Short mmCIF file of C-alpha atoms in Angstrom, two decimals:
data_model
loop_
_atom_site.label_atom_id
_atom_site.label_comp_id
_atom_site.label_asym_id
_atom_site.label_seq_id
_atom_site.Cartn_x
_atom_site.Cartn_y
_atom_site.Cartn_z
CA UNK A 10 105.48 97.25 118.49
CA UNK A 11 104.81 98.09 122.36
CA UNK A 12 103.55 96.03 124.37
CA UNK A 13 99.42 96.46 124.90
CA UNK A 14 99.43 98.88 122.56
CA UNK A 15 96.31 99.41 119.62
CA UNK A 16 96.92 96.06 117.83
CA UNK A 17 97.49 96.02 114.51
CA UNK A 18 95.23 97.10 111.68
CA UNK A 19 95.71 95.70 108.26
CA UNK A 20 97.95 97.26 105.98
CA UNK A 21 96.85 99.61 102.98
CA UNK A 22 99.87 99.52 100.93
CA UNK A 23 103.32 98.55 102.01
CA UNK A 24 104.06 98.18 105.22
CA UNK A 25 107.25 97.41 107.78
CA UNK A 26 107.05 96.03 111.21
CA UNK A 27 109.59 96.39 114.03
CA UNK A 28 109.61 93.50 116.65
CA UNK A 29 112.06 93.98 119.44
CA UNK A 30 114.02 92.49 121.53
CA UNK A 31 113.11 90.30 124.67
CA UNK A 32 113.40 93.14 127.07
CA UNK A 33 111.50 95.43 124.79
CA UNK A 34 113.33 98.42 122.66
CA UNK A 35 114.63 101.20 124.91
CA UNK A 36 113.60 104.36 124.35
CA UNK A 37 116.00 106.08 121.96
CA UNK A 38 115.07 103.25 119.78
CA UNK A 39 111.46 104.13 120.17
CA UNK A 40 111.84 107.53 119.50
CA UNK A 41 114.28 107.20 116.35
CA UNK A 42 111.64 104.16 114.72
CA UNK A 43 108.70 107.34 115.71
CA UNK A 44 110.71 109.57 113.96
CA UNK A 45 111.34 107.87 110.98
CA UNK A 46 107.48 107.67 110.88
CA UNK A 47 106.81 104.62 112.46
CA UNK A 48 103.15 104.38 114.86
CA UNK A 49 103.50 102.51 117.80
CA UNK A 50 101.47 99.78 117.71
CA UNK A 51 101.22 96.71 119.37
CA UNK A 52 99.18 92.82 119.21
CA UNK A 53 96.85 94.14 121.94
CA UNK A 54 97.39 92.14 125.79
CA UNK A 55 99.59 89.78 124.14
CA UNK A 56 103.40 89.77 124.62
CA UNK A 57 105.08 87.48 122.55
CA UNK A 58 108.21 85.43 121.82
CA UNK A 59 110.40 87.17 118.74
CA UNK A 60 110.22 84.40 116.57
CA UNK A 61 106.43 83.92 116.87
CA UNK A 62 105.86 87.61 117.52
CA UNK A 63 106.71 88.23 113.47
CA UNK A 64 104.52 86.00 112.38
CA UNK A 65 101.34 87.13 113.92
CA UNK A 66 102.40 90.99 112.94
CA UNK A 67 102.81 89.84 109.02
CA UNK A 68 99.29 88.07 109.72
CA UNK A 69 97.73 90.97 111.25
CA UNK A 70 98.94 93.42 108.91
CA UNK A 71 98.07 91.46 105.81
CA UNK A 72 95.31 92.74 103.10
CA UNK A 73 92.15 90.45 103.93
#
């Protein structure tokens, strides 16, 4: 996830979710989540603490 990016849509089939650390993933962790085919997404504006940060992804990304 990166911070204000495209939130979230919901998920399609399996899905994974990367939430990183307070000061963010640095960029060789970006790139190597990117290349394992990860999208860089985000929750939209919001910034969030780690603990409550995975449980809005899982509720974003879950089938409606």
């Amino acid at each position: 996830l990166v911070p204000g990016g495209a939130s979230l849509p919901p998920a399609i089939g399996p899905a994974a979710v990367l939430i990183g650390p307070e000061g963010g993933f640095t960029s060789a962790e970006v790139d190597g989540a990117l290349a394992s085919g990860f999208r860089a997404q985000g929750l939209g504006r919001w910034v969030l603490r780690t603990e409550t940060a995975a449980a809005v992804a899982v509720a974003m990304v879950a089938p409606r």
